[in-house]
Amino acid sequence: MNNDFRPNEAETLFLNLAYNGFYNIFEEIFNDKFWDNDAYYRFAKVNNAFSIYAEVLNYEPIKWVIEAIKVKRPPMEAELGKDLFKFVRNVFSHFPYFTSWDDVWVNKSVVNWNKKGQSIDKFLTRYSGKDEVKYRFWEEEKRKMTYLSINFPKEYNNNKIFLKDILSEKEGVKFSMILMKQIMNSQIVSIDDDK
C-alpha cells in the first residue's frame, strides 16, 4: 500500500480515539441492559455516538467510501450514512436542550432562527416529502431480524418534526449504529487488543 493513503500521525491519534469511543458505545447499545437505562442516559450515549461518527466523516478515505456506497449499495444507503446521520448529529449539537430521543423536534422557524440555508435546513428542504425507506438488520447473537422504516417529513414548515417520527429510538439507533460501524470498518486493517 502506498504510504500516501495511510493516516498521518494526527489522523492516527484522532482515529484511534474516535474508533475506540464509538466501539465502546456500540457494544453498550447492543447490550439489552442499555435499554433499561433512563431516557436521558440513553440519549447522552447516542448523542456521543452520532457526534463521533460525524467527525469521522471528515476523514478523506471515509468520504471515498460514501461515494462508493452510492454506486454499489442499495438506494439511499449513502444518503442515510452521511446526510441523515449528520442531520441527527447537527440537531443534537445546535439544539442541545433536549434530554431524550422522543422529545427532539425542529421546525422551519427554529431551524432558521439565526440564519437560513444551513445544514439542517438543507437536509429538511431536500428530503421532506421523500418516500419512506425500509430496512432490516440482523442481530447475530440474538438470532433476530428487525425491520424498520425511515420516514422523512411530509412537509417542512412550522409544524413540529419529531426525530422519533423519522427514526425510532431503539430500532432506529441500532440500525444507525450498524451502518455507521460498517462504514467506519472500511478503514480497519487490523485490531490491536493490547490497549
JSON list of C-alpha atoms in Angstrom, two decimals:
[
{"chain": "A", "resi": 1, "resn": "MET", "atom": "CA", "xyz": [0.00, 0.00, 0.00]},
{"chain": "A", "resi": 2, "resn": "ASN", "atom": "CA", "xyz": [1.26, 3.46, -0.84]},
{"chain": "A", "resi": 3, "resn": "ASN", "atom": "CA", "xyz": [2.08, 5.48, 2.28]},
{"chain": "A", "resi": 4, "resn": "ASP", "atom": "CA", "xyz": [0.16, 8.43, 0.79]},
{"chain": "A", "resi": 5, "resn": "PHE", "atom": "CA", "xyz": [-3.02, 6.57, 1.75]},
{"chain": "A", "resi": 6, "resn": "ARG", "atom": "CA", "xyz": [-2.01, 5.86, 5.32]},
{"chain": "A", "resi": 7, "resn": "PRO", "atom": "CA", "xyz": [-3.19, 8.20, 8.06]},
{"chain": "A", "resi": 8, "resn": "ASN", "atom": "CA", "xyz": [-0.64, 10.70, 9.29]},
{"chain": "A", "resi": 9, "resn": "GLU", "atom": "CA", "xyz": [0.25, 10.95, 12.99]},
{"chain": "A", "resi": 10, "resn": "ALA", "atom": "CA", "xyz": [-2.56, 13.38, 13.88]},
{"chain": "A", "resi": 11, "resn": "GLU", "atom": "CA", "xyz": [-5.13, 11.35, 11.93]},
{"chain": "A", "resi": 12, "resn": "THR", "atom": "CA", "xyz": [-3.97, 8.14, 13.60]},
{"chain": "A", "resi": 13, "resn": "LEU", "atom": "CA", "xyz": [-4.34, 9.68, 17.06]},
{"chain": "A", "resi": 14, "resn": "PHE", "atom": "CA", "xyz": [-7.81, 11.05, 16.23]},
{"chain": "A", "resi": 15, "resn": "LEU", "atom": "CA", "xyz": [-8.98, 7.82, 14.57]},
{"chain": "A", "resi": 16, "resn": "ASN", "atom": "CA", "xyz": [-7.84, 5.66, 17.49]},
{"chain": "A", "resi": 17, "resn": "LEU", "atom": "CA", "xyz": [-9.69, 7.85, 19.98]},
{"chain": "A", "resi": 18, "resn": "ALA", "atom": "CA", "xyz": [-12.79, 8.11, 17.79]},
{"chain": "A", "resi": 19, "resn": "TYR", "atom": "CA", "xyz": [-12.98, 4.42, 16.92]},
{"chain": "A", "resi": 20, "resn": "ASN", "atom": "CA", "xyz": [-12.40, 3.27, 20.49]},
{"chain": "A", "resi": 21, "resn": "GLY", "atom": "CA", "xyz": [-15.07, 5.66, 21.78]},
{"chain": "A", "resi": 22, "resn": "PHE", "atom": "CA", "xyz": [-17.54, 4.64, 19.08]},
{"chain": "A", "resi": 23, "resn": "TYR", "atom": "CA", "xyz": [-16.96, 0.90, 19.54]},
{"chain": "A", "resi": 24, "resn": "ASN", "atom": "CA", "xyz": [-17.45, 1.20, 23.30]},
{"chain": "A", "resi": 25, "resn": "ILE", "atom": "CA", "xyz": [-20.81, 2.92, 22.77]},
{"chain": "A", "resi": 26, "resn": "PHE", "atom": "CA", "xyz": [-21.74, 0.41, 20.06]},
{"chain": "A", "resi": 27, "resn": "GLU", "atom": "CA", "xyz": [-21.15, -2.52, 22.41]},
{"chain": "A", "resi": 28, "resn": "GLU", "atom": "CA", "xyz": [-23.16, -0.86, 25.17]},
{"chain": "A", "resi": 29, "resn": "ILE", "atom": "CA", "xyz": [-26.12, -0.07, 22.87]},
{"chain": "A", "resi": 30, "resn": "PHE", "atom": "CA", "xyz": [-26.31, -3.68, 21.68]},
{"chain": "A", "resi": 31, "resn": "ASN", "atom": "CA", "xyz": [-26.45, -4.97, 25.23]},
{"chain": "A", "resi": 32, "resn": "ASP", "atom": "CA", "xyz": [-30.13, -5.39, 26.18]},
{"chain": "A", "resi": 33, "resn": "LYS", "atom": "CA", "xyz": [-29.47, -3.79, 29.58]},
{"chain": "A", "resi": 34, "resn": "PHE", "atom": "CA", "xyz": [-28.69, -0.49, 27.85]},
{"chain": "A", "resi": 35, "resn": "TRP", "atom": "CA", "xyz": [-32.37, -0.06, 27.04]},
{"chain": "A", "resi": 36, "resn": "ASP", "atom": "CA", "xyz": [-33.27, -0.35, 30.74]},
{"chain": "A", "resi": 37, "resn": "ASN", "atom": "CA", "xyz": [-31.40, 2.90, 31.45]},
{"chain": "A", "resi": 38, "resn": "ASP", "atom": "CA", "xyz": [-33.36, 6.13, 31.76]},
{"chain": "A", "resi": 39, "resn": "ALA", "atom": "CA", "xyz": [-34.09, 8.13, 28.60]},
{"chain": "A", "resi": 40, "resn": "TYR", "atom": "CA", "xyz": [-31.52, 10.83, 29.41]},
{"chain": "A", "resi": 41, "resn": "TYR", "atom": "CA", "xyz": [-28.66, 8.34, 29.81]},
{"chain": "A", "resi": 42, "resn": "ARG", "atom": "CA", "xyz": [-29.56, 6.61, 26.53]},
{"chain": "A", "resi": 43, "resn": "PHE", "atom": "CA", "xyz": [-29.85, 9.95, 24.79]},
{"chain": "A", "resi": 44, "resn": "ALA", "atom": "CA", "xyz": [-26.43, 11.11, 26.01]},
{"chain": "A", "resi": 45, "resn": "LYS", "atom": "CA", "xyz": [-24.73, 7.93, 24.80]},
{"chain": "A", "resi": 46, "resn": "VAL", "atom": "CA", "xyz": [-26.46, 8.01, 21.41]},
{"chain": "A", "resi": 47, "resn": "ASN", "atom": "CA", "xyz": [-25.64, 11.70, 21.07]},
{"chain": "A", "resi": 48, "resn": "ASN", "atom": "CA", "xyz": [-21.96, 10.90, 21.63]},
{"chain": "A", "resi": 49, "resn": "ALA", "atom": "CA", "xyz": [-22.02, 8.13, 19.03]},
{"chain": "A", "resi": 50, "resn": "PHE", "atom": "CA", "xyz": [-23.54, 10.41, 16.37]},
{"chain": "A", "resi": 51, "resn": "SER", "atom": "CA", "xyz": [-21.02, 13.14, 17.25]},
{"chain": "A", "resi": 52, "resn": "ILE", "atom": "CA", "xyz": [-18.06, 10.80, 16.91]},
{"chain": "A", "resi": 53, "resn": "TYR", "atom": "CA", "xyz": [-19.33, 9.44, 13.61]},
{"chain": "A", "resi": 54, "resn": "ALA", "atom": "CA", "xyz": [-19.93, 12.93, 12.20]},
{"chain": "A", "resi": 55, "resn": "GLU", "atom": "CA", "xyz": [-16.32, 13.82, 12.97]},
{"chain": "A", "resi": 56, "resn": "VAL", "atom": "CA", "xyz": [-15.04, 10.61, 11.35]},
{"chain": "A", "resi": 57, "resn": "LEU", "atom": "CA", "xyz": [-16.95, 11.58, 8.18]},
{"chain": "A", "resi": 58, "resn": "ASN", "atom": "CA", "xyz": [-14.35, 14.34, 7.75]},
{"chain": "A", "resi": 59, "resn": "TYR", "atom": "CA", "xyz": [-11.60, 11.75, 7.19]},
{"chain": "A", "resi": 60, "resn": "GLU", "atom": "CA", "xyz": [-10.94, 11.70, 3.44]},
{"chain": "A", "resi": 61, "resn": "PRO", "atom": "CA", "xyz": [-10.97, 7.89, 2.92]},
{"chain": "A", "resi": 62, "resn": "ILE", "atom": "CA", "xyz": [-14.40, 7.73, 4.60]},
{"chain": "A", "resi": 63, "resn": "LYS", "atom": "CA", "xyz": [-15.65, 10.25, 2.03]},
{"chain": "A", "resi": 64, "resn": "TRP", "atom": "CA", "xyz": [-14.46, 7.85, -0.71]},
{"chain": "A", "resi": 65, "resn": "VAL", "atom": "CA", "xyz": [-16.40, 5.03, 0.95]},
{"chain": "A", "resi": 66, "resn": "ILE", "atom": "CA", "xyz": [-19.59, 7.10, 0.99]},
{"chain": "A", "resi": 67, "resn": "GLU", "atom": "CA", "xyz": [-19.15, 7.80, -2.74]},
{"chain": "A", "resi": 68, "resn": "ALA", "atom": "CA", "xyz": [-18.63, 4.08, -3.43]},
{"chain": "A", "resi": 69, "resn": "ILE", "atom": "CA", "xyz": [-21.76, 3.21, -1.45]},
{"chain": "A", "resi": 70, "resn": "LYS", "atom": "CA", "xyz": [-23.79, 5.48, -3.76]},
{"chain": "A", "resi": 71, "resn": "VAL", "atom": "CA", "xyz": [-22.85, 3.22, -6.67]},
{"chain": "A", "resi": 72, "resn": "LYS", "atom": "CA", "xyz": [-22.57, -0.24, -5.12]},
{"chain": "A", "resi": 73, "resn": "ARG", "atom": "CA", "xyz": [-25.15, -0.44, -2.32]},
{"chain": "A", "resi": 74, "resn": "PRO", "atom": "CA", "xyz": [-28.95, -0.25, -2.11]},
{"chain": "A", "resi": 75, "resn": "PRO", "atom": "CA", "xyz": [-30.63, 3.08, -2.90]},
{"chain": "A", "resi": 76, "resn": "MET", "atom": "CA", "xyz": [-30.41, 5.74, -0.18]},
{"chain": "A", "resi": 77, "resn": "GLU", "atom": "CA", "xyz": [-27.79, 3.90, 1.90]},
{"chain": "A", "resi": 78, "resn": "ALA", "atom": "CA", "xyz": [-25.10, 6.52, 1.24]},
{"chain": "A", "resi": 79, "resn": "GLU", "atom": "CA", "xyz": [-27.55, 9.34, 1.90]},
{"chain": "A", "resi": 80, "resn": "LEU", "atom": "CA", "xyz": [-28.52, 7.78, 5.19]},
{"chain": "A", "resi": 81, "resn": "GLY", "atom": "CA", "xyz": [-24.89, 7.07, 6.09]},
{"chain": "A", "resi": 82, "resn": "LYS", "atom": "CA", "xyz": [-23.97, 10.67, 5.50]},
{"chain": "A", "resi": 83, "resn": "ASP", "atom": "CA", "xyz": [-26.88, 13.11, 5.25]},
{"chain": "A", "resi": 84, "resn": "LEU", "atom": "CA", "xyz": [-29.34, 11.61, 7.74]},
{"chain": "A", "resi": 85, "resn": "PHE", "atom": "CA", "xyz": [-26.74, 10.85, 10.39]},
{"chain": "A", "resi": 86, "resn": "LYS", "atom": "CA", "xyz": [-25.18, 14.31, 10.08]},
{"chain": "A", "resi": 87, "resn": "PHE", "atom": "CA", "xyz": [-28.67, 15.81, 10.32]},
{"chain": "A", "resi": 88, "resn": "VAL", "atom": "CA", "xyz": [-29.28, 13.94, 13.60]},
{"chain": "A", "resi": 89, "resn": "ARG", "atom": "CA", "xyz": [-25.90, 14.99, 14.96]},
{"chain": "A", "resi": 90, "resn": "ASN", "atom": "CA", "xyz": [-26.47, 18.62, 13.94]},
{"chain": "A", "resi": 91, "resn": "VAL", "atom": "CA", "xyz": [-29.89, 18.71, 15.58]},
{"chain": "A", "resi": 92, "resn": "PHE", "atom": "CA", "xyz": [-28.33, 17.36, 18.79]},
{"chain": "A", "resi": 93, "resn": "SER", "atom": "CA", "xyz": [-25.48, 19.85, 18.57]},
{"chain": "A", "resi": 94, "resn": "HIS", "atom": "CA", "xyz": [-27.38, 23.02, 17.63]},
{"chain": "A", "resi": 95, "resn": "PHE", "atom": "CA", "xyz": [-30.42, 22.37, 19.84]},
{"chain": "A", "resi": 96, "resn": "PRO", "atom": "CA", "xyz": [-28.80, 20.89, 22.97]},
{"chain": "A", "resi": 97, "resn": "TYR", "atom": "CA", "xyz": [-31.74, 21.46, 25.28]},
{"chain": "A", "resi": 98, "resn": "PHE", "atom": "CA", "xyz": [-33.44, 18.11, 24.66]},
{"chain": "A", "resi": 99, "resn": "THR", "atom": "CA", "xyz": [-32.96, 15.29, 27.14]},
{"chain": "A", "resi": 100, "resn": "SER", "atom": "CA", "xyz": [-34.49, 12.29, 25.39]},
{"chain": "A", "resi": 101, "resn": "TRP", "atom": "CA", "xyz": [-34.84, 10.95, 21.85]},
{"chain": "A", "resi": 102, "resn": "ASP", "atom": "CA", "xyz": [-38.63, 11.20, 21.88]},
{"chain": "A", "resi": 103, "resn": "ASP", "atom": "CA", "xyz": [-38.54, 14.89, 22.87]},
{"chain": "A", "resi": 104, "resn": "VAL", "atom": "CA", "xyz": [-36.35, 16.08, 19.98]},
{"chain": "A", "resi": 105, "resn": "TRP", "atom": "CA", "xyz": [-38.16, 18.21, 17.42]},
{"chain": "A", "resi": 106, "resn": "VAL", "atom": "CA", "xyz": [-37.47, 21.03, 15.00]},
{"chain": "A", "resi": 107, "resn": "ASN", "atom": "CA", "xyz": [-39.48, 23.17, 12.64]},
{"chain": "A", "resi": 108, "resn": "LYS", "atom": "CA", "xyz": [-38.60, 25.72, 9.99]},
{"chain": "A", "resi": 109, "resn": "SER", "atom": "CA", "xyz": [-38.65, 28.68, 12.38]},
{"chain": "A", "resi": 110, "resn": "VAL", "atom": "CA", "xyz": [-36.43, 27.01, 14.97]},
{"chain": "A", "resi": 111, "resn": "VAL", "atom": "CA", "xyz": [-34.01, 25.69, 12.36]},
{"chain": "A", "resi": 112, "resn": "ASN", "atom": "CA", "xyz": [-33.63, 29.12, 10.77]},
{"chain": "A", "resi": 113, "resn": "TRP", "atom": "CA", "xyz": [-33.77, 31.23, 13.93]},
{"chain": "A", "resi": 114, "resn": "ASN", "atom": "CA", "xyz": [-30.28, 32.58, 13.31]},
{"chain": "A", "resi": 115, "resn": "LYS", "atom": "CA", "xyz": [-29.53, 32.00, 9.64]},
{"chain": "A", "resi": 116, "resn": "LYS", "atom": "CA", "xyz": [-31.30, 30.29, 6.76]},
{"chain": "A", "resi": 117, "resn": "GLY", "atom": "CA", "xyz": [-29.77, 27.70, 4.48]},
{"chain": "A", "resi": 118, "resn": "GLN", "atom": "CA", "xyz": [-27.58, 25.89, 6.99]},
{"chain": "A", "resi": 119, "resn": "SER", "atom": "CA", "xyz": [-27.14, 22.10, 7.10]},
{"chain": "A", "resi": 120, "resn": "ILE", "atom": "CA", "xyz": [-30.35, 21.18, 8.95]},
{"chain": "A", "resi": 121, "resn": "ASP", "atom": "CA", "xyz": [-32.40, 23.48, 6.72]},
{"chain": "A", "resi": 122, "resn": "LYS", "atom": "CA", "xyz": [-30.78, 21.99, 3.61]},
{"chain": "A", "resi": 123, "resn": "PHE", "atom": "CA", "xyz": [-31.47, 18.44, 4.77]},
{"chain": "A", "resi": 124, "resn": "LEU", "atom": "CA", "xyz": [-35.13, 19.07, 5.56]},
{"chain": "A", "resi": 125, "resn": "THR", "atom": "CA", "xyz": [-35.65, 21.02, 2.33]},
{"chain": "A", "resi": 126, "resn": "ARG", "atom": "CA", "xyz": [-34.07, 18.23, 0.28]},
{"chain": "A", "resi": 127, "resn": "TYR", "atom": "CA", "xyz": [-35.67, 15.21, 1.94]},
{"chain": "A", "resi": 128, "resn": "SER", "atom": "CA", "xyz": [-39.13, 16.40, 3.01]},
{"chain": "A", "resi": 129, "resn": "GLY", "atom": "CA", "xyz": [-41.79, 14.63, 1.01]},
{"chain": "A", "resi": 130, "resn": "LYS", "atom": "CA", "xyz": [-39.49, 11.74, 0.05]},
{"chain": "A", "resi": 131, "resn": "ASP", "atom": "CA", "xyz": [-40.83, 8.22, 0.32]},
{"chain": "A", "resi": 132, "resn": "GLU", "atom": "CA", "xyz": [-40.08, 6.14, 3.38]},
{"chain": "A", "resi": 133, "resn": "VAL", "atom": "CA", "xyz": [-37.06, 3.87, 3.24]},
{"chain": "A", "resi": 134, "resn": "LYS", "atom": "CA", "xyz": [-37.44, 0.34, 4.60]},
{"chain": "A", "resi": 135, "resn": "TYR", "atom": "CA", "xyz": [-34.52, -1.54, 6.08]},
{"chain": "A", "resi": 136, "resn": "ARG", "atom": "CA", "xyz": [-33.81, -4.58, 8.12]},
{"chain": "A", "resi": 137, "resn": "PHE", "atom": "CA", "xyz": [-30.87, -5.66, 10.21]},
{"chain": "A", "resi": 138, "resn": "TRP", "atom": "CA", "xyz": [-29.76, -8.94, 11.70]},
{"chain": "A", "resi": 139, "resn": "GLU", "atom": "CA", "xyz": [-28.51, -9.29, 15.27]},
{"chain": "A", "resi": 140, "resn": "GLU", "atom": "CA", "xyz": [-26.41, -12.44, 15.10]},
{"chain": "A", "resi": 141, "resn": "GLU", "atom": "CA", "xyz": [-26.12, -13.02, 18.85]},
{"chain": "A", "resi": 142, "resn": "LYS", "atom": "CA", "xyz": [-29.89, -12.77, 19.30]},
{"chain": "A", "resi": 143, "resn": "ARG", "atom": "CA", "xyz": [-30.68, -14.57, 16.05]},
{"chain": "A", "resi": 144, "resn": "LYS", "atom": "CA", "xyz": [-33.16, -11.80, 15.37]},
{"chain": "A", "resi": 145, "resn": "MET", "atom": "CA", "xyz": [-34.14, -9.83, 12.27]},
{"chain": "A", "resi": 146, "resn": "THR", "atom": "CA", "xyz": [-35.53, -6.35, 12.87]},
{"chain": "A", "resi": 147, "resn": "TYR", "atom": "CA", "xyz": [-37.47, -4.37, 10.30]},
{"chain": "A", "resi": 148, "resn": "LEU", "atom": "CA", "xyz": [-37.78, -0.60, 10.37]},
{"chain": "A", "resi": 149, "resn": "SER", "atom": "CA", "xyz": [-38.87, 2.35, 8.29]},
{"chain": "A", "resi": 150, "resn": "ILE", "atom": "CA", "xyz": [-37.15, 5.69, 7.98]},
{"chain": "A", "resi": 151, "resn": "ASN", "atom": "CA", "xyz": [-39.82, 8.30, 7.40]},
{"chain": "A", "resi": 152, "resn": "PHE", "atom": "CA", "xyz": [-38.96, 11.70, 6.04]},
{"chain": "A", "resi": 153, "resn": "PRO", "atom": "CA", "xyz": [-41.26, 14.57, 7.00]},
{"chain": "A", "resi": 154, "resn": "LYS", "atom": "CA", "xyz": [-44.18, 15.08, 4.63]},
{"chain": "A", "resi": 155, "resn": "GLU", "atom": "CA", "xyz": [-43.68, 18.84, 4.81]},
{"chain": "A", "resi": 156, "resn": "TYR", "atom": "CA", "xyz": [-41.05, 21.22, 6.11]},
{"chain": "A", "resi": 157, "resn": "ASN", "atom": "CA", "xyz": [-42.86, 24.17, 7.62]},
{"chain": "A", "resi": 158, "resn": "ASN", "atom": "CA", "xyz": [-43.62, 25.43, 11.12]},
{"chain": "A", "resi": 159, "resn": "ASN", "atom": "CA", "xyz": [-45.21, 22.20, 12.30]},
{"chain": "A", "resi": 160, "resn": "LYS", "atom": "CA", "xyz": [-43.04, 20.21, 14.70]},
{"chain": "A", "resi": 161, "resn": "ILE", "atom": "CA", "xyz": [-40.94, 17.50, 13.08]},
{"chain": "A", "resi": 162, "resn": "PHE", "atom": "CA", "xyz": [-40.12, 14.91, 15.73]},
{"chain": "A", "resi": 163, "resn": "LEU", "atom": "CA", "xyz": [-36.96, 12.86, 15.38]},
{"chain": "A", "resi": 164, "resn": "LYS", "atom": "CA", "xyz": [-38.85, 9.79, 16.66]},
{"chain": "A", "resi": 165, "resn": "ASP", "atom": "CA", "xyz": [-41.16, 10.08, 13.63]},
{"chain": "A", "resi": 166, "resn": "ILE", "atom": "CA", "xyz": [-38.19, 9.97, 11.26]},
{"chain": "A", "resi": 167, "resn": "LEU", "atom": "CA", "xyz": [-36.24, 7.28, 13.08]},
{"chain": "A", "resi": 168, "resn": "SER", "atom": "CA", "xyz": [-37.47, 5.27, 16.06]},
{"chain": "A", "resi": 169, "resn": "GLU", "atom": "CA", "xyz": [-35.24, 5.28, 19.11]},
{"chain": "A", "resi": 170, "resn": "LYS", "atom": "CA", "xyz": [-34.38, 1.63, 19.70]},
{"chain": "A", "resi": 171, "resn": "GLU", "atom": "CA", "xyz": [-34.60, 0.13, 16.20]},
{"chain": "A", "resi": 172, "resn": "GLY", "atom": "CA", "xyz": [-33.50, 3.36, 14.51]},
{"chain": "A", "resi": 173, "resn": "VAL", "atom": "CA", "xyz": [-30.48, 3.80, 16.73]},
{"chain": "A", "resi": 174, "resn": "LYS", "atom": "CA", "xyz": [-29.43, 0.18, 16.32]},
{"chain": "A", "resi": 175, "resn": "PHE", "atom": "CA", "xyz": [-29.75, 0.44, 12.54]},
{"chain": "A", "resi": 176, "resn": "SER", "atom": "CA", "xyz": [-27.78, 3.71, 12.56]},
{"chain": "A", "resi": 177, "resn": "MET", "atom": "CA", "xyz": [-25.02, 2.22, 14.67]},
{"chain": "A", "resi": 178, "resn": "ILE", "atom": "CA", "xyz": [-24.73, -0.81, 12.39]},
{"chain": "A", "resi": 179, "resn": "LEU", "atom": "CA", "xyz": [-24.47, 1.31, 9.24]},
{"chain": "A", "resi": 180, "resn": "MET", "atom": "CA", "xyz": [-22.01, 3.70, 10.89]},
{"chain": "A", "resi": 181, "resn": "LYS", "atom": "CA", "xyz": [-19.88, 0.78, 12.03]},
{"chain": "A", "resi": 182, "resn": "GLN", "atom": "CA", "xyz": [-19.88, -0.77, 8.56]},
{"chain": "A", "resi": 183, "resn": "ILE", "atom": "CA", "xyz": [-18.70, 2.50, 7.04]},
{"chain": "A", "resi": 184, "resn": "MET", "atom": "CA", "xyz": [-16.07, 3.02, 9.73]},
{"chain": "A", "resi": 185, "resn": "ASN", "atom": "CA", "xyz": [-14.88, -0.60, 9.48]},
{"chain": "A", "resi": 186, "resn": "SER", "atom": "CA", "xyz": [-13.92, 0.03, 5.85]},
{"chain": "A", "resi": 187, "resn": "GLN", "atom": "CA", "xyz": [-10.77, 1.67, 7.22]},
{"chain": "A", "resi": 188, "resn": "ILE", "atom": "CA", "xyz": [-9.73, -1.10, 9.60]},
{"chain": "A", "resi": 189, "resn": "VAL", "atom": "CA", "xyz": [-6.66, -3.08, 8.63]},
{"chain": "A", "resi": 190, "resn": "SER", "atom": "CA", "xyz": [-6.26, -4.86, 11.95]},
{"chain": "A", "resi": 191, "resn": "ILE", "atom": "CA", "xyz": [-7.45, -4.59, 15.51]},
{"chain": "A", "resi": 192, "resn": "ASP", "atom": "CA", "xyz": [-4.92, -4.43, 18.32]},
{"chain": "A", "resi": 193, "resn": "ASP", "atom": "CA", "xyz": [-6.40, -5.82, 21.53]},
{"chain": "A", "resi": 194, "resn": "ASP", "atom": "CA", "xyz": [-3.44, -4.52, 23.53]},
{"chain": "A", "resi": 195, "resn": "LYS", "atom": "CA", "xyz": [-4.80, -1.19, 24.74]}
]
